[in-house]
Coordinates of C-alpha atoms and ligand atoms in Angstrom, one line a residue:
X1 CA 0.0 0.0 0.0
X2 CA 1.8 3.1 -1.2
X3 CA 0.7 6.7 -1.8
X4 CA 0.6 8.1 -5.4
X5 CA 0.1 11.7 -6.4
X6 CA 0.1 13.4 -9.8
X7 CA -0.5 16.9 -11.2
X8 CA -1.0 18.5 -14.6
X9 CA -2.1 22.1 -15.0
X10 CA -0.7 25.7 -14.8
X11 CA 0.9 25.7 -11.4
X12 CA 4.4 24.4 -10.5
X13 CA 3.7 20.7 -9.7
X14 CA 6.6 20.2 -7.2
X15 CA 5.1 21.8 -4.0
X16 CA 1.8 20.2 -4.9
X17 CA 3.4 16.7 -5.2
X18 CA 5.4 17.0 -2.0
X19 CA 2.3 18.2 0.0
X20 CA 0.2 15.4 -1.5
X21 CA 2.8 12.8 -0.5
X22 CA 2.7 14.2 3.1
X23 CA -1.1 13.8 3.1
X24 CA -0.7 10.2 2.0
X25 CA 2.3 9.3 4.0
X26 CA 0.2 7.1 6.3
X27 CA -0.1 4.7 3.3
X28 CA 3.6 4.0 3.3
X29 CA 6.7 5.7 4.4
X30 CA 9.9 3.8 3.7
X31 CA 11.0 5.9 0.7
X32 CA 9.7 8.5 -1.7
X33 CA 10.3 10.2 -5.0
X34 CA 9.0 12.7 -7.6
X35 CA 9.3 12.7 -11.4
X36 CA 8.6 15.9 -13.3
X37 CA 8.8 17.3 -16.9
X38 CA 9.9 21.0 -17.1
X39 CA 7.7 23.5 -18.9
X40 CA 10.2 25.2 -21.1
X41 CA 12.8 22.7 -22.1
X42 CA 10.6 19.6 -21.5
X43 CA 13.5 18.3 -19.4
X44 CA 12.7 15.2 -17.2
X45 CA 13.9 15.2 -13.6
X46 CA 13.6 12.5 -11.0
X47 CA 14.5 12.9 -7.3
X48 CA 14.2 10.0 -4.8
X49 CA 15.1 9.5 -1.2
X50 CA 15.0 6.9 1.5
X51 CA 12.8 7.5 4.5
X52 CA 10.1 10.0 5.1
X53 CA 8.7 12.6 2.7
X54 CA 10.4 15.4 4.6
X55 CA 13.8 14.0 3.6
X56 CA 12.7 14.0 -0.1
X57 CA 11.5 17.6 0.4
X58 CA 14.9 18.6 1.7
X59 CA 16.6 17.0 -1.3
X60 CA 14.3 18.7 -3.7
X61 CA 14.9 22.1 -2.0
X62 CA 18.7 21.5 -2.5
X63 CA 18.2 20.8 -6.2
X64 CA 17.5 23.4 -8.8
X65 CA 14.6 22.3 -11.0
X66 CA 12.9 24.4 -13.6
X67 CA 9.2 25.0 -13.1
X68 CA 7.3 21.9 -14.1
X69 CA 3.5 21.8 -14.4
X70 CA 3.5 18.1 -15.0
X71 CA 4.7 15.5 -12.4
X72 CA 4.0 12.3 -10.5
X73 CA 5.2 11.3 -7.0
X74 CA 5.1 8.2 -4.7
X75 CA 5.6 7.3 -1.1
X76 CA 6.4 3.6 -0.7
X77 CA 5.6 0.6 1.5
X78 CA 8.1 -2.0 0.3
X79 CA 6.7 -5.3 -1.1
X80 CA 9.4 -6.5 -3.6
X81 CA 12.8 -5.1 -2.9
X82 CA 14.1 -3.5 0.4
X83 CA 13.5 0.2 1.1
X84 CA 16.3 1.9 -0.9
X85 CA 16.7 4.9 -3.3
X86 CA 17.0 2.6 -6.3
X87 CA 13.8 0.7 -5.4
X88 CA 11.9 3.9 -4.7
X89 CA 9.5 5.2 -7.3
X90 CA 9.2 6.7 -9.9
X91 CA 10.8 4.1 -12.0
X92 CA 12.0 5.1 -15.4
X93 CA 13.4 3.8 -18.8
X94 CA 17.1 4.0 -19.7
X95 CA 16.7 7.2 -21.6
X96 CA 14.7 8.7 -18.7
X97 CA 11.9 9.8 -21.0
X98 CA 9.2 7.7 -19.3
X99 CA 8.3 7.8 -15.5
X100 CA 6.0 5.6 -13.6
X101 CA 4.7 5.2 -10.1
X102 CA 2.8 2.1 -8.9
X103 CA 0.8 0.8 -6.0
X104 CA 0.1 -2.9 -6.0
X105 CA 1.8 -6.2 -6.9
X106 CA 2.7 -7.4 -10.5
X107 CA 2.3 -11.1 -10.0
X108 CA 3.8 -12.2 -13.3
X109 CA 6.7 -9.7 -13.1
X110 CA 9.3 -12.5 -13.4
X111 CA 8.0 -13.7 -16.8
X112 CA 7.7 -10.1 -18.1
X113 CA 11.2 -9.3 -16.9
X114 CA 12.6 -12.4 -18.6
X115 CA 11.0 -11.4 -21.9
X116 CA 12.2 -7.8 -21.7
X117 CA 15.7 -8.9 -20.7
X118 CA 15.9 -11.0 -23.8
X119 CA 15.0 -7.9 -25.8
X120 CA 18.0 -6.2 -24.2
X121 CA 16.4 -4.3 -21.3
X122 CA 18.5 -3.9 -18.2
X123 CA 16.9 -3.7 -14.7
X124 CA 18.4 -1.6 -12.0
X125 CA 16.0 -2.3 -9.1
X126 CA 14.7 -5.3 -7.2
X127 CA 11.1 -4.2 -7.6
X128 CA 8.2 -5.8 -9.5
X129 CA 7.2 -2.3 -10.7
X130 CA 10.2 -1.7 -12.9
X131 CA 8.9 -4.2 -15.5
X132 CA 6.0 -1.9 -16.2
X133 CA 8.1 1.1 -17.3
X134 CA 10.2 -1.1 -19.6
X135 CA 7.2 -2.9 -21.0
X136 CA 5.5 0.4 -21.8
X137 CA 8.8 1.8 -23.2
X138 CA 9.1 -1.2 -25.5
X139 CA 5.6 -0.6 -26.9
X140 CA 6.2 3.1 -27.4
X141 CA 9.3 2.3 -29.3
X142 CA 7.1 0.3 -31.7
X143 CA 5.2 3.6 -32.5
X144 CA 2.3 3.3 -30.0
X145 CA 1.1 6.3 -28.1
X146 CA 1.6 6.5 -24.4
X147 CA -2.1 5.6 -23.8
X148 CA -2.0 2.7 -26.3
X149 CA 1.3 1.4 -24.9
X150 CA -0.2 1.3 -21.4
X151 CA -3.4 -0.3 -22.6
X152 CA -1.5 -3.1 -24.6
X153 CA 1.0 -3.5 -21.8
X154 CA -1.5 -3.9 -19.0
X155 CA -3.3 -6.6 -21.0
X156 CA -0.2 -8.7 -20.4
X157 CA -0.1 -8.0 -16.7
X158 CA -1.5 -10.2 -13.9
X159 CA -1.7 -8.7 -10.4
X160 CA -2.9 -5.4 -8.9
X161 CA -2.0 -1.8 -9.8
X162 CA -2.8 1.8 -9.4
X163 CA -0.4 3.5 -11.8
X164 CA 0.4 7.0 -13.1
X165 CA 2.7 7.4 -16.1
X166 CA 4.2 10.4 -17.9
X167 CA 6.4 10.7 -21.0
X168 CA 8.8 13.3 -22.3
X169 CA 7.5 12.4 -25.8
X170 CA 4.0 13.4 -24.8
X171 CA 4.6 16.1 -22.2
X172 CA 1.0 17.3 -22.0
X173 CA -0.7 14.3 -20.3
X174 CA -0.7 11.8 -17.5
X175 CA -2.0 8.2 -18.1
X176 CA -3.4 6.4 -15.1
X177 CA -4.9 2.9 -14.7
X178 CA -6.4 0.9 -11.8
X179 CA -6.9 -2.7 -10.9
X180 CA -7.1 -3.6 -7.2
X181 CA -5.4 -0.5 -5.8
X182 CA -7.3 2.8 -5.4
X183 CA -6.9 5.8 -7.6
X184 CA -8.9 9.0 -7.7
X185 CA -8.8 12.0 -10.1
X186 CA -9.3 15.5 -8.7
X187 CA -11.0 17.9 -11.2
X188 CA -9.8 21.5 -11.3
X189 CA -10.1 24.4 -13.7
X190 CA -7.4 24.0 -16.2
X191 CA -5.7 21.4 -14.0
X192 CA -6.2 17.8 -12.8
X193 CA -4.8 15.9 -9.8
X194 CA -4.3 12.2 -9.3
X195 CA -4.1 10.5 -5.9
X196 CA -4.4 7.2 -4.1
X197 CA -7.2 8.7 -1.9
X198 CA -9.0 12.0 -1.5
X199 CA -6.9 13.2 1.4
X200 CA -4.4 14.5 -1.1
X201 CA -7.0 16.5 -3.0
X202 CA -8.6 18.4 -0.1
X203 CA -8.0 22.1 -0.4
X204 CA -7.3 21.8 -4.1
X205 CA -10.6 20.7 -5.4
X206 CA -14.0 19.4 -4.2
X207 CA -14.8 17.4 -7.3
X208 CA -13.4 14.0 -8.1
X209 CA -13.9 10.7 -10.0
X210 CA -13.0 7.3 -8.6
X211 CA -11.5 4.8 -11.0
X212 CA -12.9 1.3 -11.0
X213 CA -10.9 -1.9 -11.8
X214 CA -10.0 -2.3 -15.5
X215 CA -10.2 1.4 -16.2
X216 CA -7.5 3.6 -17.8
X217 CA -7.7 7.4 -18.1
X218 CA -5.7 9.9 -20.3
X219 CA -5.6 13.2 -18.4
X220 CA -4.6 16.6 -19.8
X221 CA -4.9 19.9 -18.0
X222 CA -8.3 20.6 -19.5
X223 CA -10.0 17.2 -19.8
X224 CA -9.8 13.5 -19.0
X225 CA -10.9 10.6 -21.2
X226 CA -11.8 7.3 -19.5
X227 CA -11.9 3.9 -21.2
X228 CA -11.5 0.3 -20.3
X229 CA -8.3 -1.5 -20.8
X230 CA -9.8 -3.1 -23.9
X231 CA -10.5 0.4 -25.3
X232 CA -14.2 1.0 -24.7
X233 CA -15.0 4.6 -23.8
X234 CA -16.7 5.0 -20.5
X235 CA -18.5 7.9 -18.7
X236 CA -17.4 8.6 -15.1
X237 CA -19.6 10.0 -12.4
X238 CA -18.3 13.1 -10.7
X239 CA -18.4 13.0 -6.9
X240 CA -18.3 15.8 -4.3
X241 CA -15.5 15.6 -1.7
X242 CA -17.1 16.5 1.6
X243 CA -14.0 16.4 3.9
X244 CA -12.5 19.8 5.0
X245 CA -8.8 20.5 5.4
X246 CA -9.0 21.0 9.1
X247 CA -10.2 17.4 9.4
X248 CA -6.9 16.0 8.2
X249 CA -4.5 18.2 10.1
X250 CA -3.1 17.4 13.5
X251 CA -4.2 20.7 15.0
X252 CA -2.7 21.2 18.5
X253 CA -2.1 17.5 19.0
X254 CA 1.4 16.0 18.9
X255 CA 0.1 13.0 17.0
X256 CA -2.8 12.1 14.8
X257 CA -3.5 9.1 17.0
X258 CA -4.0 11.3 20.1
X259 CA -6.2 13.6 18.1
X260 CA -8.3 10.8 16.8
X261 CA -8.6 9.2 20.3
X262 CA -9.9 12.6 21.6
X263 CA -12.2 13.0 18.6
X264 CA -14.2 10.0 19.7
X265 CA -16.6 12.3 21.7
X266 CA -17.7 13.7 18.3
X267 CA -17.0 10.8 16.0
X268 CA -19.2 8.4 18.1
X269 CA -21.9 11.1 18.0
X270 CA -21.5 11.5 14.2
X271 CA -21.9 7.8 13.7
X272 CA -25.4 7.8 15.2
X273 CA -26.4 11.4 14.3
X274 CA -29.6 11.4 12.3
X275 CA -29.9 7.6 12.5
X276 CA -32.0 7.2 15.7
X277 CA -35.8 6.9 15.5
X278 CA -36.5 7.0 19.2
X279 CA -40.3 6.9 19.0
X280 CA -40.1 3.7 17.0
X281 CA -37.2 2.3 19.0
X282 CA -35.3 1.7 15.8
X283 CA -32.5 3.0 13.5
X284 CA -32.6 4.7 10.1
X285 CA -29.7 3.6 7.9
X286 CA -30.3 4.9 4.4
X287 CA -27.6 2.7 2.9
X288 CA -29.3 -0.6 3.7
X289 CA -33.0 0.5 3.7
X290 CA -33.6 -1.0 0.3
X291 CA -32.4 -4.4 1.4
X292 CA -33.5 -4.3 5.0
X293 CA -36.2 -7.0 4.6
X294 CA -33.8 -9.4 2.9
X295 CA -31.2 -8.6 5.6
X296 CA -33.7 -9.3 8.4
X297 CA -34.7 -12.6 6.8
X298 CA -31.1 -13.8 6.3
X299 CA -30.3 -17.3 7.3
X300 CA -26.9 -16.2 8.6
X301 CA -25.0 -13.0 9.0
X302 CA -21.4 -13.3 8.0
X303 CA -18.8 -10.7 9.0
X304 CA -15.4 -10.5 7.3
X305 CA -12.4 -8.1 8.0
X306 CA -8.8 -7.8 9.1
X307 CA -7.1 -6.4 12.2
X308 CA -9.0 -3.9 14.2
X309 CA -12.0 -4.2 11.9
X310 CA -12.1 -7.9 12.6
X311 CA -12.2 -7.1 16.3
X312 CA -15.1 -4.9 15.6
X313 CA -16.8 -7.8 13.8
X314 CA -16.3 -10.0 17.0
X315 CA -18.2 -7.4 19.0
X316 CA -20.8 -7.1 16.3
X317 CA -21.2 -10.9 16.5
X318 CA -22.3 -10.6 20.1
X319 CA -24.6 -7.7 19.4
X320 CA -26.3 -9.2 16.3
X321 CA -26.9 -12.6 17.9
X322 CA -28.2 -11.1 21.1
X323 CA -30.6 -8.7 19.5
X324 CA -31.6 -10.2 16.1
X325 CA -31.6 -13.9 16.9
X326 CA -29.8 -14.6 13.6
X327 CA -26.7 -16.9 13.7
X328 CA -23.5 -14.9 13.0
X329 CA -20.1 -16.0 11.9
X330 CA -16.9 -13.9 11.8
X331 CA -14.0 -14.6 9.6
X332 CA -10.6 -13.2 9.0
X333 CA -11.0 -12.0 5.4
X334 CA -7.5 -13.5 4.6
X335 CA -8.7 -16.9 5.8
X336 CA -12.3 -16.8 4.3
X337 CA -11.1 -16.5 0.8
X338 CA -8.8 -19.6 1.0
X339 CA -11.5 -21.9 2.7
X340 CA -14.2 -23.3 0.6
X341 CA -16.9 -21.3 2.5
X342 CA -20.5 -22.6 2.4
X343 CA -22.2 -19.4 1.5
X344 CA -25.4 -18.8 -0.5
X345 CA -28.0 -16.2 -1.4
X346 CA -29.7 -16.7 2.0
X347 CA -26.6 -15.3 3.7
X348 CA -25.8 -11.6 4.2
X349 CA -22.2 -10.7 4.4
X350 CA -20.7 -7.6 5.9
X351 CA -17.2 -6.5 4.9
X352 CA -15.8 -4.2 7.6
X353 CA -13.0 -1.9 6.6
X354 CA -11.9 1.6 7.7
X355 CA -10.1 2.3 4.5
X356 CA -12.4 0.3 2.3
X357 CA -9.2 -0.7 0.3
X358 CA -7.8 -3.7 2.3
X359 CA -6.8 -6.3 -0.4
X360 CA -7.7 -9.3 1.7
X361 CA -11.1 -8.0 2.5
X362 CA -11.7 -7.0 -1.1
X363 CA -10.7 -10.5 -2.2
X364 CA -13.0 -12.1 0.4
X365 CA -15.8 -9.9 -0.9
X366 CA -15.2 -11.0 -4.5
X367 CA -15.3 -14.7 -3.3
X368 CA -18.7 -14.1 -1.5
X369 CA -20.1 -12.4 -4.6
X370 CA -19.5 -15.5 -6.6
X371 CA -21.7 -17.3 -4.1
X372 CA -24.7 -14.9 -4.4
X373 CA -24.6 -13.7 -0.8
X374 CA -26.0 -10.2 -0.1
X375 CA -22.8 -8.1 0.0
X376 CA -22.7 -5.2 2.4
X377 CA -19.9 -2.7 3.2
X378 CA -19.2 -1.2 6.5
X379 CA -16.6 1.4 5.7
X380 CA -15.3 4.8 6.9
X381 CA -13.8 6.2 3.7
X382 CA -16.5 7.5 1.4
X383 CA -16.1 6.3 -2.2
X384 CA -13.7 3.6 -1.2
X385 CA -13.6 0.4 -3.3
X386 CA -15.3 -1.9 -0.8
X387 CA -18.0 0.8 -0.4
X388 CA -18.5 1.1 -4.1
X389 CA -18.4 -2.6 -4.9
X390 CA -20.9 -3.6 -2.2
X391 CA -24.6 -4.0 -3.0
X392 CA -25.5 -1.8 0.0
X393 CA -23.8 -0.7 3.2
X394 CA -23.3 1.8 6.0
X395 CA -20.6 4.5 6.3
X396 CA -19.4 4.7 9.9
X397 CA -18.8 8.6 9.6
X398 CA -15.8 8.6 11.9
X399 CA -14.1 11.2 9.7
X400 CA -10.6 10.8 8.2
X401 CA -8.4 8.5 10.3
X402 CA -4.7 9.2 9.6
X403 CA -3.0 7.5 12.5
X404 CA -2.0 4.0 11.3
X405 CA -3.3 2.5 14.6
X406 CA -7.1 2.6 14.2
X407 CA -9.0 4.1 17.1
X408 CA -12.1 6.3 16.3
X409 CA -13.0 4.1 13.3
X410 CA -13.2 1.1 15.7
X411 CA -15.6 2.8 18.1
X412 CA -17.7 4.1 15.2
X413 CA -17.8 0.6 13.7
X414 CA -19.3 -0.6 17.0
X415 CA -21.9 2.2 17.0
X416 CA -23.0 1.2 13.5
X417 CA -23.2 -2.5 14.6
X418 CA -25.4 -1.4 17.5
X419 CA -27.7 0.5 15.0
X420 CA -27.9 -2.4 12.6
X421 CA -28.7 -4.8 15.6
X422 CA -31.6 -2.5 16.6
X423 CA -32.8 -2.0 13.0
X424 CA -32.9 -5.7 12.3
X425 CA -33.9 -6.6 15.8
X426 CA -37.0 -4.4 15.6
X427 CA -38.1 -6.2 12.4
X428 CA -37.8 -9.5 14.4
X429 CA -38.3 -9.9 18.1
X430 CA -36.7 -6.8 19.8
X431 CA -39.3 -4.9 21.8
X432 CA -39.9 -1.1 21.5
X433 CA -38.8 -0.6 25.1
X434 CA -35.5 -2.6 24.6
X435 CA -34.8 -0.8 21.3
X436 CA -35.4 2.6 22.9
X437 CA -33.0 1.6 25.8
X438 CA -30.2 0.8 23.4
X439 CA -30.8 4.1 21.5
X440 CA -30.8 6.1 24.7
X441 CA -27.6 4.5 25.9
X442 CA -26.0 5.3 22.5
X443 CA -27.0 9.0 22.9
X444 CA -25.4 9.0 26.3
X445 CA -22.0 7.8 25.1
X446 CA -20.4 11.1 24.1
X447 CA -20.6 12.5 27.6
X448 CA -19.2 9.3 29.1
X449 CA -16.4 9.3 26.6
X450 CA -15.6 12.9 27.7
X451 CA -15.3 11.6 31.3
X452 CA -13.0 8.8 30.3
X453 CA -10.7 11.2 28.3
X454 CA -10.3 13.2 31.5
X455 CA -8.4 10.2 32.9
X456 CA -5.6 10.8 30.3
X457 CA -3.1 12.0 32.9
X458 CA -3.7 9.1 35.2
X459 CA -3.3 6.6 32.3
X460 CA -0.1 8.4 31.2
X461 CA 1.3 7.9 34.7
X462 CA 0.4 4.2 34.6
X463 CA 2.1 3.9 31.2
X464 CA 5.2 5.3 32.7
X465 CA 5.5 2.1 34.9
X466 CA 5.4 -0.2 31.9
X467 CA 7.7 1.5 29.4
X468 CA 10.2 -1.3 29.7
X469 CA 7.7 -4.2 29.8
X470 CA 8.6 -7.1 27.5
X471 CA 5.1 -8.6 27.3
X472 CA 1.5 -7.8 28.1
X473 CA -1.5 -10.0 28.5
X474 CA -5.0 -8.6 28.0
X475 CA -8.0 -10.5 29.4
X476 CA -11.8 -9.9 29.0
X477 CA -15.0 -11.9 28.9
X478 CA -18.1 -11.8 26.7
X479 CA -18.4 -8.4 24.9
X480 CA -15.0 -7.4 26.4
X481 CA -13.1 -10.4 25.0
X482 CA -12.7 -8.6 21.6
X483 CA -11.7 -5.5 23.5
X484 CA -8.8 -7.5 25.0
X485 CA -7.7 -8.4 21.5
X486 CA -8.0 -4.8 20.4
X487 CA -6.1 -3.5 23.4
X488 CA -3.3 -6.0 22.7
X489 CA -3.1 -5.0 19.0
X490 CA -2.8 -1.3 19.9
X491 CA 0.0 -2.0 22.3
X492 CA 2.0 -4.2 20.0
X493 CA 1.6 -2.2 16.8
X494 CA 2.8 1.1 18.2
X495 CA 5.1 0.2 21.1
X496 CA 6.5 -3.0 19.5
X497 CA 6.0 -4.8 22.9
X498 CA 4.6 -8.3 22.5
X499 CA 1.0 -8.4 23.7
X500 CA -1.7 -11.0 23.6
X501 CA -5.4 -10.8 24.1
X502 CA -7.3 -13.8 25.5
X503 CA -10.8 -14.7 26.9
X504 CA -10.2 -14.3 30.6
X505 CA -11.4 -17.9 31.3
X506 CA -8.9 -19.3 28.8
X507 CA -6.1 -18.1 31.0
X508 CA -6.2 -21.3 33.0
X509 CA -5.7 -23.3 29.8
X510 CA -2.1 -22.3 29.2
X511 CA -1.4 -18.5 29.5
X512 CA -1.4 -18.7 33.3
X513 CA 2.0 -20.3 33.0
X514 CA 3.3 -16.9 31.8
X515 CA 2.3 -15.1 34.9
X516 CA 5.0 -13.8 37.2
X517 CA 6.1 -10.4 38.6
X518 CA 7.3 -9.4 35.2
X519 CA 4.0 -10.0 33.4
X520 CA 1.6 -7.0 33.2
X521 CA -2.0 -8.2 32.9
X522 CA -4.7 -5.9 31.7
X523 CA -8.2 -6.9 32.8
X524 CA -11.4 -5.4 31.3
X525 CA -13.6 -5.8 34.4
X526 CA -16.7 -3.7 34.4
X527 CA -19.5 -4.6 36.9
X528 CA -21.5 -6.7 34.5
X529 CA -23.0 -10.2 34.6
X530 CA -19.6 -11.9 34.4
X531 CA -17.8 -9.6 36.9
X532 CA -17.5 -12.2 39.6
X533 CA -15.8 -14.6 37.3
X534 CA -13.4 -12.0 36.1
X535 CA -12.6 -11.2 39.8
X536 CA -11.7 -14.9 40.2
X537 CA -9.3 -14.6 37.3
X538 CA -7.8 -11.5 38.8
X539 CA -7.2 -13.3 42.1
X540 CA -5.5 -16.2 40.2
X541 CA -3.1 -13.7 38.6
X542 CA -2.6 -11.9 41.8
X543 CA -1.7 -15.2 43.5
X544 CA 1.1 -15.5 41.0
X545 CA 2.4 -12.0 41.5
X546 CA 1.2 -10.7 38.1
X547 CA 1.1 -6.9 37.8
X548 CA -2.6 -6.0 37.2
X549 CA -4.2 -3.1 35.5
X550 CA -8.0 -3.1 35.6
X551 CA -10.5 -1.2 33.5
X552 CA -13.3 -1.1 36.1
X553 CA -16.6 0.6 36.8
X554 CA -16.4 4.0 38.4
X555 CA -18.6 2.8 41.4
X556 CA -16.4 -0.3 42.0
X557 CA -14.3 0.2 45.2
X558 CA -13.8 -3.4 45.8
X559 CA -11.5 -4.1 42.9
X560 CA -8.9 -1.6 44.2
X561 CA -7.9 -4.1 46.9
X562 CA -7.0 -6.7 44.3
X563 CA -5.2 -4.8 41.5
X564 CA -2.1 -2.6 41.2
X565 CA -3.8 0.0 39.0
X566 CA -7.5 0.6 38.3
X567 CA -8.9 2.9 35.7
X568 CA -12.5 3.7 36.5
X569 CA -14.9 4.3 33.7
X570 CA -18.7 5.1 33.5
X571 CA -21.0 2.1 33.0
X572 CA -23.4 1.5 30.1
X573 CA -25.3 -1.5 28.8
X574 CA -23.2 -4.6 28.1
X575 CA -23.4 -4.3 24.3
X576 CA -22.0 -0.8 24.3
X577 CA -19.3 -1.3 27.0
X578 CA -16.6 -2.1 24.4
X579 CA -17.0 1.5 23.0
X580 CA -16.0 2.8 26.5
X581 CA -13.6 0.1 27.7
X582 CA -11.4 0.3 24.6
X583 CA -10.5 4.0 25.1
X584 CA -8.3 3.6 28.2
X585 CA -6.5 0.9 26.3
X586 CA -5.9 3.2 23.3
X587 CA -4.4 5.8 25.6
X588 CA -2.3 3.2 27.5
X589 CA -0.7 2.0 24.2
X590 CA -0.3 5.5 23.0
X591 CA 1.6 6.8 26.1
X592 CA 3.8 3.7 26.4
X593 CA 4.8 4.1 22.7
X594 CA 5.5 7.8 23.1
X595 CA 7.5 7.2 26.2
X596 CA 9.5 4.6 24.2
X597 CA 10.3 7.4 21.7
X598 CA 8.5 5.6 18.8
X599 CA 6.8 7.0 15.8
X600 CA 3.2 6.5 17.0
X601 CA 1.5 7.7 13.7
X602 CA 3.7 5.7 11.4
X603 CA 4.9 2.6 13.2
X604 CA 7.7 0.6 11.6
X605 CA 6.7 -2.0 8.9
X606 CA 3.1 -0.9 8.9
X607 CA 0.8 1.3 6.7
X608 CA -2.7 2.6 7.1
X609 CA -4.2 0.7 4.3
X610 CA -3.0 -2.8 3.4
X611 CA -3.7 -2.9 -0.3
X612 CA -1.5 -5.9 -0.9
X613 CA -2.3 -9.5 0.0
Ligands
LIG701 C1 -5.4 -1.4 13.2 O1 -4.9 -0.5 14.2 C2 -4.3 -1.7 12.2 N1 -3.8 -0.6 11.6 C3 -4.8 -2.8 11.2 O2 -5.0 -4.0 11.9 C4 -6.2 -2.4 10.4 O3 -7.3 -2.5 11.3 C5 -6.3 -3.5 9.3 O4 -5.3 -3.4 8.4 C6 -7.7 -3.4 8.6 O5 -7.7 -2.1 7.9 P1 -9.1 -1.7 7.3 O6 -10.1 -1.5 8.5 O7 -8.8 -0.4 6.6 O8 -9.6 -2.7 6.4

């Protein structure tokens, strides 16, 4: 998953490209580069650097480049070939007349490379991408236009791509193409932008078109012509970009992750705003209204996702089964697609994805489509591929989430699952009173989240005690078991400390062997129907000298006698407790990582949107 930016118009492209890469840096940040064609002498220039975009920016500032109104740029998350300058994009042909940036994986790059090598092409990088630029170059040398060369070349390619290509021989256009990796075109007056997602377009234009798989577009400063790879003209719908610039800046926060944790007062409210029908005790979800009856009569509800979104699915499973009475199954998307899943048209399948671009989740969706299930998206990014390729769905409305570690998207996903549970439940056996209780508790969440965020200093002080921890164990029961998994994921992905989440009762079946005075154990232990059993687990850990942090109810004074640290949070109904109990765990992981001096927003080896399998 990399970030691609392109510009063609009247302005100098270089600052636009650099700013665009910074906006997309959460998609990949091990190396970056730009390739431009100067206005006067039509000179091509490429500058690449290892590391973050800011290092590329420094390099560009130290280089004198003529004004160039045509350029492409790329920030990389390495798949084939280690992070290095030579492997950074743009890649180019020997004569440096053709530049290309790519997001995705060319599966048959070895075959193509062998063929081109036989024709005398020399390869300088270890990447799969480089085969594309030489393939297109070989076709242009046979007299094909840039567009035709890309069309013919891509017909030989297997794999996924989002590409932008420019040529010194046709210095008035960019050719872009998409299959499996996102690309969006920003429409300006006398200028056009290309980007991997709309965050790079905000502030430049509010109009865009999203490319679909198998599409190729020739873009000049005044127009764009879209066609399929097999050369059929197509008409693209223009969309409005509704995100404002302030939504994607850090503001006064030191990190996007902290900003997004604190935004949860509003993002949770935005997720249910306008969707509560209190008098009927149900929810109004426009994106699934049309298929609501079919959904309510599903034989099974299947949920598929990766990472944090998979954890949201686990909470959704508890909610949906409790309130709709329909059997629910949750799958890792990456596993679902390799099983031979028994799925048919009586099943409804939700694909949960913050980015809406996760390759494994997209692939699972394609597999489910082949089996006629009702395909539903539960995404945060408007216009994302999963959202556009689903039959229906619900946007979670968390707002742009830039920090690689997902926080507000997770709590918004849970709000949406609660709304879906009420909507379907009220078409089945959920009473008006029970529906109204859930909705009232949803409306009460923002104030409770505000209270929890006031514990930030206390949580930071606790984090201080665990900066040198080597392991963490997270334990929870029922609705809070997925929260234990999510808390562990937050800790490991930003602090690089090994952490595991487990059902609290499972501890006796192995993990208890890990407990000693060096093992911090985090319990999610609100006063609910399984509280007494969790207290028993706490006592088992205490008896073995484990260091215990408990997320507990604010009116629970007993637990303090048993644990080393207690973080007291407001209560709510069981099904909504994960939305509250996860927030202290987000803050705990954040502060431990910051105190370890790590890059919280862009942790090593990770990227925000995993668009490769
Ligand atoms: C969560 O903090 C991680 N960044 C990661 O597990 C993420 O949830 C996963 O890659 C799925 O992403 P998606 O929701 O955009 O599909």
